[in-house]
Short mmCIF file of C-alpha atoms and ligand atoms in Angstrom, two decimals:
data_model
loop_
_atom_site.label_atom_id
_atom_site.label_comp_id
_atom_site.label_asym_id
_atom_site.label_seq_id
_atom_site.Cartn_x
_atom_site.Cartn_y
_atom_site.Cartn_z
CA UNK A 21 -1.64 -15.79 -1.89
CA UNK A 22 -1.20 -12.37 -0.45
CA UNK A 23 -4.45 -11.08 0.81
CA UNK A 24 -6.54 -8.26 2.52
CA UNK A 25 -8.56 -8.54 5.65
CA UNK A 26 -11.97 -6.03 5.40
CA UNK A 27 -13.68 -5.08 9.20
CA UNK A 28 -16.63 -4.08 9.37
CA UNK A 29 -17.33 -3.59 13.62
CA UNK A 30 -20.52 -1.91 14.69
CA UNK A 31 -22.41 -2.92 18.37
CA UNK A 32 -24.30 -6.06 17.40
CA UNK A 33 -22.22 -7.87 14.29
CA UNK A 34 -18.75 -7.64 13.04
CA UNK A 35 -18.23 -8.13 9.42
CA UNK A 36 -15.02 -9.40 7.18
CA UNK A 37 -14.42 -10.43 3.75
CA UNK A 38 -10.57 -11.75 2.98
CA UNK A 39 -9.62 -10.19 -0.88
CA UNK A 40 -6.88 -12.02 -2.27
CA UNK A 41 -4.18 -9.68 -4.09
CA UNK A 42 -3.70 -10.87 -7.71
CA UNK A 43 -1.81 -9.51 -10.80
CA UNK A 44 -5.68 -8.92 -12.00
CA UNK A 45 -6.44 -6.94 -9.37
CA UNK A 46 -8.74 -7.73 -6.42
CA UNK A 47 -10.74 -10.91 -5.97
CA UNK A 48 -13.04 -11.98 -3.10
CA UNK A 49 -12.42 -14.80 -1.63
CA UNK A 50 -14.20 -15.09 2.00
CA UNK A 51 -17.38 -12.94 3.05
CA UNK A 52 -18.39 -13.38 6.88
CA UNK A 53 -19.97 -11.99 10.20
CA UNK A 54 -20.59 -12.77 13.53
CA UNK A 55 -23.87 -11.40 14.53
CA UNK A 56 -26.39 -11.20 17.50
CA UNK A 57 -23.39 -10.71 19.42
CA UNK A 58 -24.30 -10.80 23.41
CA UNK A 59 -27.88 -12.02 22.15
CA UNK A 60 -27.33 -15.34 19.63
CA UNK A 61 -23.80 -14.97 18.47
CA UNK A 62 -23.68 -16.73 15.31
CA UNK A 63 -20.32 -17.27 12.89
CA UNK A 64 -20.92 -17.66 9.20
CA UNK A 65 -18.95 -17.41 6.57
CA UNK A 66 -19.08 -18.12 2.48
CA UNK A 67 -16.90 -18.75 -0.12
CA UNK A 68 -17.70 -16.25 -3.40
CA UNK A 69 -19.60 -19.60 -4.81
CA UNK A 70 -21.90 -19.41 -1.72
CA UNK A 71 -20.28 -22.55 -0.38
CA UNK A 72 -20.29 -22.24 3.37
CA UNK A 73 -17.30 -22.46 5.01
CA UNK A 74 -18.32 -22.04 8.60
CA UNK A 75 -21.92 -21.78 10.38
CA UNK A 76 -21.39 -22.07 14.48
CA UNK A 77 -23.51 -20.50 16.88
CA UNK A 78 -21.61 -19.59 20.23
CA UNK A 79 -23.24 -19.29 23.55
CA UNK A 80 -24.31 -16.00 24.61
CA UNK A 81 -22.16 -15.00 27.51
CA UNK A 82 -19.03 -17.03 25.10
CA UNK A 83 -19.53 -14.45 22.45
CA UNK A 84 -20.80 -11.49 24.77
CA UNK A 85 -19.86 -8.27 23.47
CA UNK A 86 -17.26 -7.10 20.27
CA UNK A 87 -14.01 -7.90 22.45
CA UNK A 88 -14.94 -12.11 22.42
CA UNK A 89 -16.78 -11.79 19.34
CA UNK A 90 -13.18 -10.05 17.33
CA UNK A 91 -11.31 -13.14 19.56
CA UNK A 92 -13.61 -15.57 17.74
CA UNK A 93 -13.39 -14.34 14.36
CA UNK A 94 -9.38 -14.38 14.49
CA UNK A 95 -9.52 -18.22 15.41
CA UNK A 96 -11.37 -19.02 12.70
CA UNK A 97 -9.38 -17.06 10.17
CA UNK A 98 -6.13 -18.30 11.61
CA UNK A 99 -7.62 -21.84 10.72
CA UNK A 100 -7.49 -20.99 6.87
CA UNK A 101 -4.98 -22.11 4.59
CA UNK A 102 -3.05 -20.50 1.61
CA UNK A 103 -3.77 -16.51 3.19
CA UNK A 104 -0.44 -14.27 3.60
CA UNK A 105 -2.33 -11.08 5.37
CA UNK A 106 -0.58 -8.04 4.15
CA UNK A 107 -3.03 -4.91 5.68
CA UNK A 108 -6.31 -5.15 7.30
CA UNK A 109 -8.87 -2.60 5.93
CA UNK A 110 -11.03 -1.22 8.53
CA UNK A 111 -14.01 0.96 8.25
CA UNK A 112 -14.26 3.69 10.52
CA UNK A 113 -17.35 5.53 10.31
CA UNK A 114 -15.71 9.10 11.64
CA UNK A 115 -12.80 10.90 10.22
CA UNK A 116 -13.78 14.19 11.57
CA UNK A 117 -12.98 17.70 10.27
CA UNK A 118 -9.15 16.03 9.55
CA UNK A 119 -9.05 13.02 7.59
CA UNK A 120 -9.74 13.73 3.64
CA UNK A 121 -8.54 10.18 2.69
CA UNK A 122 -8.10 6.90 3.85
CA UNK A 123 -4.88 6.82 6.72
CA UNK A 124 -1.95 4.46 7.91
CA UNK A 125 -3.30 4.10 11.63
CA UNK A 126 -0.53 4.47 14.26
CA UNK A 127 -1.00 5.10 18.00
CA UNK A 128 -0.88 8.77 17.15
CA UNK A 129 -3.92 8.70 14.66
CA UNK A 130 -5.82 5.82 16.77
CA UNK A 131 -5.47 8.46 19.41
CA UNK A 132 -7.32 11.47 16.95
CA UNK A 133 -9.68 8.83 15.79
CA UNK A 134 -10.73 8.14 19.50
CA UNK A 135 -11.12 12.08 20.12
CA UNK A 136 -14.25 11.81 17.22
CA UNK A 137 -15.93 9.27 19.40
CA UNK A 138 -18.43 11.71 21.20
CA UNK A 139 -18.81 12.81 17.49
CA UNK A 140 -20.29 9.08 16.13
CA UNK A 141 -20.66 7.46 19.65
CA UNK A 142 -22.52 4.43 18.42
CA UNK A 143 -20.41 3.58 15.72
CA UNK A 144 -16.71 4.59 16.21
CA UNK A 145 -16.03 2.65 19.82
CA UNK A 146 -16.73 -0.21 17.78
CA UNK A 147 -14.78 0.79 14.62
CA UNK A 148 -11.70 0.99 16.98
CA UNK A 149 -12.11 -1.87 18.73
CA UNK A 150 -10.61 -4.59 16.00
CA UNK A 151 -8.33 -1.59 14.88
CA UNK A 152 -6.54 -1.75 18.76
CA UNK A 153 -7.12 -5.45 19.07
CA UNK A 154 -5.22 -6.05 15.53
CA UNK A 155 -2.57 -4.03 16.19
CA UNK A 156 -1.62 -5.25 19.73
CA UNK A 157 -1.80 -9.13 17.99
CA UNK A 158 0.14 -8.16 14.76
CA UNK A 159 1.89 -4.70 14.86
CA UNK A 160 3.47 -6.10 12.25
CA UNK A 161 0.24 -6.00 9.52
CA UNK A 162 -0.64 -2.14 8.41
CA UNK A 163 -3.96 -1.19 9.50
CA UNK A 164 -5.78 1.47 7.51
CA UNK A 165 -8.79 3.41 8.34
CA UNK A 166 -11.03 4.13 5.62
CA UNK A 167 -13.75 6.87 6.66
CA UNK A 168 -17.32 6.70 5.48
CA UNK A 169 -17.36 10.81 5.77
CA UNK A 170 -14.04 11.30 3.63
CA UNK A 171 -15.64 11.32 0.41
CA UNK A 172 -17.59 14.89 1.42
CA UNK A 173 -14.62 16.02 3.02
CA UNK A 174 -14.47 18.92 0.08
CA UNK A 175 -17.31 20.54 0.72
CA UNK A 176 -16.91 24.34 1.11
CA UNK A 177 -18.12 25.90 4.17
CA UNK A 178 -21.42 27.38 2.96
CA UNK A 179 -22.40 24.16 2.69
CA UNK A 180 -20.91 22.24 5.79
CA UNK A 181 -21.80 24.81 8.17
CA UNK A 182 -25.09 25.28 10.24
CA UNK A 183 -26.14 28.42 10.94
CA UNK A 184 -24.50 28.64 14.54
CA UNK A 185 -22.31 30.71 16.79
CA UNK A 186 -18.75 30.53 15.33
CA UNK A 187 -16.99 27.97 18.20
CA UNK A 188 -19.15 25.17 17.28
CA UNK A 189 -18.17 25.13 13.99
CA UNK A 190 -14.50 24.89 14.66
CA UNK A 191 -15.61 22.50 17.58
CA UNK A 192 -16.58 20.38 15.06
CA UNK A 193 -20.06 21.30 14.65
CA UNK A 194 -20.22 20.66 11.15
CA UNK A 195 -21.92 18.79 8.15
CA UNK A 196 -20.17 15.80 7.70
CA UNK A 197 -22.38 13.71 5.66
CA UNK A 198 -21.85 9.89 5.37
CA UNK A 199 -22.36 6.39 3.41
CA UNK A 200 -18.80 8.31 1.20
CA UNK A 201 -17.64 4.51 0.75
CA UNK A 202 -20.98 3.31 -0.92
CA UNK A 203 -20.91 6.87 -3.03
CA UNK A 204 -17.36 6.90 -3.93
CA UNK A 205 -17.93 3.25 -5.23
CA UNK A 206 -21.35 3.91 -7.20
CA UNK A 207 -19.18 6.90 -9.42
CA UNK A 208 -16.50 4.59 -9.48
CA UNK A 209 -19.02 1.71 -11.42
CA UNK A 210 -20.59 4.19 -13.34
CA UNK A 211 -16.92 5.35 -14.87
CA UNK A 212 -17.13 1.20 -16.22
CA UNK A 213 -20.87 0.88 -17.06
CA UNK A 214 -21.74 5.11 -18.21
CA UNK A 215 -18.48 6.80 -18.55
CA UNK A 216 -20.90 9.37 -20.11
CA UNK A 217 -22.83 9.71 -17.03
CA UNK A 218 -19.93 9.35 -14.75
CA UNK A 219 -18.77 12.79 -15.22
CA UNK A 220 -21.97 14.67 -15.12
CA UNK A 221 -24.18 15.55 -12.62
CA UNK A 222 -25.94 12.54 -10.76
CA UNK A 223 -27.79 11.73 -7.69
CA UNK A 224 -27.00 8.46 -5.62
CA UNK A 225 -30.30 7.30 -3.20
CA UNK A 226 -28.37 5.04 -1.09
CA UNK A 227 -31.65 3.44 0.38
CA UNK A 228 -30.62 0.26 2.92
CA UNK A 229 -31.61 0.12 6.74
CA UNK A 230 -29.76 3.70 7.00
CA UNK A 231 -30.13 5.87 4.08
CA UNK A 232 -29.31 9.00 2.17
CA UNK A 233 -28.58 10.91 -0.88
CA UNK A 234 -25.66 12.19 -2.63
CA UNK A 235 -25.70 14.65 -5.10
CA UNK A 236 -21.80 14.59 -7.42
CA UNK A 237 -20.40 16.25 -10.17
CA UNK A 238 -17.64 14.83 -12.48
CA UNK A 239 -17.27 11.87 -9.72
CA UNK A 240 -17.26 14.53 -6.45
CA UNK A 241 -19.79 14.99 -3.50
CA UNK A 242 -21.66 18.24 -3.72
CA UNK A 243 -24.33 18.11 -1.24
CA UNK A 244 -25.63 14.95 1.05
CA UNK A 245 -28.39 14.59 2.75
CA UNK A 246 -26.64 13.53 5.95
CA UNK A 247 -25.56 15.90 8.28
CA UNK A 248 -23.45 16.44 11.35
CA UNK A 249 -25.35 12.77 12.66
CA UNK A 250 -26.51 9.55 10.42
CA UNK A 251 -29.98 11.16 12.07
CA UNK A 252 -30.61 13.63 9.31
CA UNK A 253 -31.83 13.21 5.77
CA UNK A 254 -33.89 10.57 4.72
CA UNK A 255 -36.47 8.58 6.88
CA UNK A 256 -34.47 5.48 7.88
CA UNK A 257 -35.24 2.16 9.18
CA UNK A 258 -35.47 3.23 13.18
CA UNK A 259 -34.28 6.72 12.16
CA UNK A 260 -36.80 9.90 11.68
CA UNK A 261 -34.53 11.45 9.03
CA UNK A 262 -34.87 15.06 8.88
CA UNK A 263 -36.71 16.48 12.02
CA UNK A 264 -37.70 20.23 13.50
CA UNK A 265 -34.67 20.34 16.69
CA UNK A 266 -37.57 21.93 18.23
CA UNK A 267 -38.96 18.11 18.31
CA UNK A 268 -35.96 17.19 20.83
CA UNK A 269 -36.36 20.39 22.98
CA UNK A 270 -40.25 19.42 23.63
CA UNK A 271 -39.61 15.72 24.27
CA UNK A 272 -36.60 16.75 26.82
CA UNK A 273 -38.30 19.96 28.14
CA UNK A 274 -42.15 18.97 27.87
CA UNK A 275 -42.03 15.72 28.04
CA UNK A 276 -39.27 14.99 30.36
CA UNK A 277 -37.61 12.77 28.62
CA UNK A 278 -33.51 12.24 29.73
CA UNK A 279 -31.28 12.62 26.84
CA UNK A 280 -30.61 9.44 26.73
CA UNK A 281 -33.98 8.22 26.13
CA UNK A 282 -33.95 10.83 23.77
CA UNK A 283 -30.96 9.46 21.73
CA UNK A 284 -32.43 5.60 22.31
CA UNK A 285 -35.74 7.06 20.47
CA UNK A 286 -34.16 8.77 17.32
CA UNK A 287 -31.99 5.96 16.87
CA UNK A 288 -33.71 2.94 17.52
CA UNK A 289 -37.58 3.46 18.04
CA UNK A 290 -37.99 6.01 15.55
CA UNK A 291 -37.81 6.12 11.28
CA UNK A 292 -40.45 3.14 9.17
CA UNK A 293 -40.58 1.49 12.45
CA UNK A 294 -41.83 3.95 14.66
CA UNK A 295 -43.83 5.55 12.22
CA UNK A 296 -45.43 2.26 11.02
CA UNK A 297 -45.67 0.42 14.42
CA UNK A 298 -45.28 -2.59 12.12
CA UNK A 299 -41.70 -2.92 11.23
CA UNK A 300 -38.44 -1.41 10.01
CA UNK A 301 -37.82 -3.50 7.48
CA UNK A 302 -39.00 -2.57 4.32
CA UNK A 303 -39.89 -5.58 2.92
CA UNK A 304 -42.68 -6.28 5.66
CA UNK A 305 -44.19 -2.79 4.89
CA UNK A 306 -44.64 -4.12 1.43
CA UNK A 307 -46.50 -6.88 2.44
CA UNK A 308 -48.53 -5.27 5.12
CA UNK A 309 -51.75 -4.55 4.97
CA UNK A 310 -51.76 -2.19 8.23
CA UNK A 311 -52.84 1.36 6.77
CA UNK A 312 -50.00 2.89 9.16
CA UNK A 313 -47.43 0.83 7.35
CA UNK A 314 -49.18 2.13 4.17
CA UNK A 315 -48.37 5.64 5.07
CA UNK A 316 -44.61 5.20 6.96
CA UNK A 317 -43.36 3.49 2.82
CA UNK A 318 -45.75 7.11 1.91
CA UNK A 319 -44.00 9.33 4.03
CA UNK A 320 -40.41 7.36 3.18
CA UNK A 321 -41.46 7.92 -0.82
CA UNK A 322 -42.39 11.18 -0.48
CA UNK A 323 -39.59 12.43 1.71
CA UNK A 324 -36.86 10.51 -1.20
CA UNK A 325 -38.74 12.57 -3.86
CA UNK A 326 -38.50 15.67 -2.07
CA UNK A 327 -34.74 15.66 -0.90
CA UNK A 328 -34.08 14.19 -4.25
CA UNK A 329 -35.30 17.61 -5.72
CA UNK A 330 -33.37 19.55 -3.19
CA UNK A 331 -29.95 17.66 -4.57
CA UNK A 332 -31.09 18.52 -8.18
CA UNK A 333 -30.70 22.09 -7.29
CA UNK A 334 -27.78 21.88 -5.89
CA UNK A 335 -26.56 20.39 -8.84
CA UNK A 336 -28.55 22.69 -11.45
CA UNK A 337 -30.26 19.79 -13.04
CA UNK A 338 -29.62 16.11 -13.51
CA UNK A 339 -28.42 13.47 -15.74
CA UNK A 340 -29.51 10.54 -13.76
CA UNK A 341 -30.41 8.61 -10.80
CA UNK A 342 -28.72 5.81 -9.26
CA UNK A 343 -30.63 3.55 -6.77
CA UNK A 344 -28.21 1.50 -4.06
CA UNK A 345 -28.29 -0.64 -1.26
CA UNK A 346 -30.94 -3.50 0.29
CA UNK A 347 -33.97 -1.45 -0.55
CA UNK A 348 -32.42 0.42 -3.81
CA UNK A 349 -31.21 -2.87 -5.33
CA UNK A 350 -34.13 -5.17 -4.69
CA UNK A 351 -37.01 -3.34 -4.42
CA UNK A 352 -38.95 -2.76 -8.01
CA UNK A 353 -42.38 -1.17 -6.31
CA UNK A 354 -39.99 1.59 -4.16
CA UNK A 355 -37.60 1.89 -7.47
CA UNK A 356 -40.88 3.03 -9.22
CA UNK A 357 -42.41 4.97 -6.99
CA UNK A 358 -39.29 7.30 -6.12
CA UNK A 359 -38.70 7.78 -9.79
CA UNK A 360 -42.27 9.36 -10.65
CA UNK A 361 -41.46 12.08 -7.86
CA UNK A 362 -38.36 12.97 -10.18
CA UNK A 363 -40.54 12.44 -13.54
CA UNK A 364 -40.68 16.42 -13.02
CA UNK A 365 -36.91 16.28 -13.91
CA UNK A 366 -37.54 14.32 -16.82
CA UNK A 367 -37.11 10.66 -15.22
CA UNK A 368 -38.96 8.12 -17.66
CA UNK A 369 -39.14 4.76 -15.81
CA UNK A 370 -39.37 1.33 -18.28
CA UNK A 371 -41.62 -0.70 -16.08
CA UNK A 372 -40.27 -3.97 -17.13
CA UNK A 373 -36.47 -3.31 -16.81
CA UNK A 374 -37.35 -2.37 -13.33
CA UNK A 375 -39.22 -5.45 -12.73
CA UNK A 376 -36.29 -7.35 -13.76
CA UNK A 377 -33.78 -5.43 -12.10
CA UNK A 378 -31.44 -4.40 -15.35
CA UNK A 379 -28.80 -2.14 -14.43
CA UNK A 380 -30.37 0.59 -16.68
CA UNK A 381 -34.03 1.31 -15.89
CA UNK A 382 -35.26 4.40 -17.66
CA UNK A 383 -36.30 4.36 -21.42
CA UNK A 384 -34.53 5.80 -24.16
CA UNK A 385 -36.31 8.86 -24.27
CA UNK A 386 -35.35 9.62 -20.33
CA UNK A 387 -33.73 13.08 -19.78
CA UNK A 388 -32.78 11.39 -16.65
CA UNK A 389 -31.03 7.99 -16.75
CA UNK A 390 -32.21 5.90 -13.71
CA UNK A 391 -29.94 2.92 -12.89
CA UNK A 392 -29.96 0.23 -10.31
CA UNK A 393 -26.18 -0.28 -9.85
CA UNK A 394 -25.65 -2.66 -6.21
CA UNK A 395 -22.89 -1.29 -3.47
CA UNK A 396 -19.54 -2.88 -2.38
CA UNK A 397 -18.22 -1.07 0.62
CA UNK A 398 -15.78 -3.83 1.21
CA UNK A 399 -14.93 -3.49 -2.26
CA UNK A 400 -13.45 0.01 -2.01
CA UNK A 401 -11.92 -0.33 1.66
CA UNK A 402 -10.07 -2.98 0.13
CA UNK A 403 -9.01 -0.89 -2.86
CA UNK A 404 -7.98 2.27 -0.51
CA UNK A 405 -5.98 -0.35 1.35
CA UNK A 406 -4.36 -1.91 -1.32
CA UNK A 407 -3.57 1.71 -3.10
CA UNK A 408 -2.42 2.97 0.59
CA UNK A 409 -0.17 -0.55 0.90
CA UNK A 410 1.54 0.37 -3.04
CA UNK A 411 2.04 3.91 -2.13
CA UNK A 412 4.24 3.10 0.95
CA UNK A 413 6.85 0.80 -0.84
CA UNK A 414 6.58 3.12 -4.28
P1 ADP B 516 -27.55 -2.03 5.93
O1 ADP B 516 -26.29 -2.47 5.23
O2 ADP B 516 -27.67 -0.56 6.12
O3 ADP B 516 -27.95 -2.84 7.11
P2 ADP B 516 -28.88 -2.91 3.53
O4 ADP B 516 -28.33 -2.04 2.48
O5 ADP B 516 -28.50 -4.35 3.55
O6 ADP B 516 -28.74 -2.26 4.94
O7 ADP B 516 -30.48 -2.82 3.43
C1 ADP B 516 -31.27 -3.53 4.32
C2 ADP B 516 -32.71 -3.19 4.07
O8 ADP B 516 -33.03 -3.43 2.69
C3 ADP B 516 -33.66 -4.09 4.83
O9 ADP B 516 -33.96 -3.53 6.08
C4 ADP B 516 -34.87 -4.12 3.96
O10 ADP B 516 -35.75 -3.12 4.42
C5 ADP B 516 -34.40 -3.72 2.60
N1 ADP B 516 -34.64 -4.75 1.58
C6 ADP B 516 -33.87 -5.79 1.25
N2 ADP B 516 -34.44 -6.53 0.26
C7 ADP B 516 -35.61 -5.92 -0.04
C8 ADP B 516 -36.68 -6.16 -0.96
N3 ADP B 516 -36.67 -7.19 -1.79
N4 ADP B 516 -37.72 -5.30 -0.96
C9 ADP B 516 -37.76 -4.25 -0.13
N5 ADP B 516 -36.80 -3.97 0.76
C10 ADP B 516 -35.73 -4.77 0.81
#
């Protein structure tokens, strides 16, 4: 069967699924990660059935770091039977002011996609990595890059711009926004499941251990919470969100903080975690009785509801609200508190198709439609790939 290979690389786990290529359309046929690489390197890996197909743990300093962990990966795929790999898929967290749309990777673009590295610096080395590691192994196989800031690519300049001296703009000093792969698939689902909907104006609260907001009309980004950085926006899981630059000139100047301690505390110490002292994970905020973890799932709440209102008016109004990823899709208590901040909008919440988890969760009378609609990243790298793969031998 002819099929598609989906890489997911980021500094702890690397992530595949294999797609097979039918007349249908796309079907999944593998899902699997390494993670805890360097710390307990672990290789699982399930058919769509939830049969597991592999479950070995490695030996730290075996599976040390993305190189051996991409090695590792490969020698279990090779093992599999019936695949003919005809592109790899990879997500690349960066395409910079230039990329609009997924892209062919050759040394020439591999070499522009390394130039946005001091742009994303904890995410694109390891986007690359499996990108140059594929391509030395099997030149053969088309790699394509599929961008998770592509699908705000659009947005004019009054609303990707800071308010900054001229050069850093054309530097590169822009609004970027991210999570465009999770978005573009959400107003891709909602053209099956609310055609109606899909072509309005909507927000998406992509809510998972990073999160943000997109506002779209007719199926396009508008606005987004993210910015130049996966820092801005929302409170995230070790992430503040949205936070006074001021903050980062006291802790450097005042404080005397290096910038790299800095950078370690916004990204990794920061967000429900820092703000909690309990956890990052939402789930164990839920079920804390801590009064600090009571106010960081407060402050996450009321900071959703408040850039939620700042998309409406970008858009002019709403038609609905579509809740995503880990904390989106499976939490009912979050679900129902984020939608009474937008009940000013007209949101109308029916308590017991939240607690159930139906796809639409607002009652009839809503002027806002709220849905709970889950994410498939893979999904639409695979899709660009396959649509980039067709377009080459049309
Ligand atoms: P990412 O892909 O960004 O790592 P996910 O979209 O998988 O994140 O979301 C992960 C987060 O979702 C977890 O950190 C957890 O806080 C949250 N989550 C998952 N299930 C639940 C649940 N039942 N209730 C509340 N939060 C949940």
């Amino acid at each position: 069967m002819d099929a598609l290979l989906v890489v997911n690389a980021g500094s702890s786990s690397l992530k595949f699924q294999i797609f097979g290529v039918l007349d249908a359309g796309l079907e999944l046929r593998v899902k699997g990660q390494i993670g805890g690489i360097g710390t307990r390197p672990r290789l699982q890996a399930k058919a769509p059935d939830g049969s597991v197909l592999v479950d070995r743990n490695f030996e730290p300093d075996v599976v040390s770091d993305l190189p051996t962990a991409i090695a590792a990966a490969r020698d279990w795929l090779l093992t599999l039977e019936g695949f003919t790999l005809r592109a790899v898929g990879h997500r690349v967290v960066h395409g910079g002011p230039d990329y609009a749309e997924p892209v062919l990777i050759d040394a020439a673009v591999l070499e522009r996609l390394a130039s946005y590295q001091d742009l994303a610096p904890l995410h694109q080395p390891y986007n690359l990595a499996p990108i140059r590691q594929a391509m030395a192994i099997n030149p053969d196989v088309p790699q394509v890059a599929c961008f998770d800031t592509a699908f705000h690519h659009g947005h004019p300049e009054e609303v990707n711009c800071y308010a900054m001296p001229r050069r850093f703009y054309d530097e590169g000093v822009r609004r970027y926004g991210f999570h465009g792969l999770s978005y573009e698939y959400i107003s891709q689902r909602l053209r099956d499941v609310a055609p109606q909907i899909a072509g309005g104006r909507f927000v998406v609260a992509h809510l998972g251990s990073g999160a943000s907001m997109c506002a779209l009309r007719g199926g396009h980004s508008v606005e987004t919470t993210m910015g130049f950085t996966a820092l801005d926006g929302l409170p995230m899981g070790t992430r503040p969100g949205q936070l006074d630059p001021g903050v980062v000139l006291y802790l450097i100047l005042q404080r005397g903080m290096s910038a790299q301690a800095v950078s370690d505390l916004l990204y990794h110490e920061a967000g429900l975690k820092g703000l909690s002292g309990v956890s990052n994970d939402m789930r164990d905020l839920l079920g804390s009785d801590d009064p600090h973890a009571k106010l960081a799932i407060d402050h996450f709440v009321y900071r959703c509801g408040l850039n939620a209102g700042m998309l409406a008016a970008a858009l002019g109004g709403i038609d609905a609200f579509v809740f995503t990823a880990g904390v989106g899709e499976n939490s009912a208590p979050i679900r129902a508190r984020i939608a009474d901040t937008i009940a000013w909008l007209g949101a109308e919440l029916d308590p017991a198709a939240n607690e159930i988890g139906e796809m639409l969760i607002s009652t009839p009378k809503s002027r806002v439609a709220l849905y709970v609609l889950p994410t498939d990243e893979e999904l639409m790298i695979a899709r660009h790939t396959l649509a980039l793969l067709k377009s080459r031998s049309a």
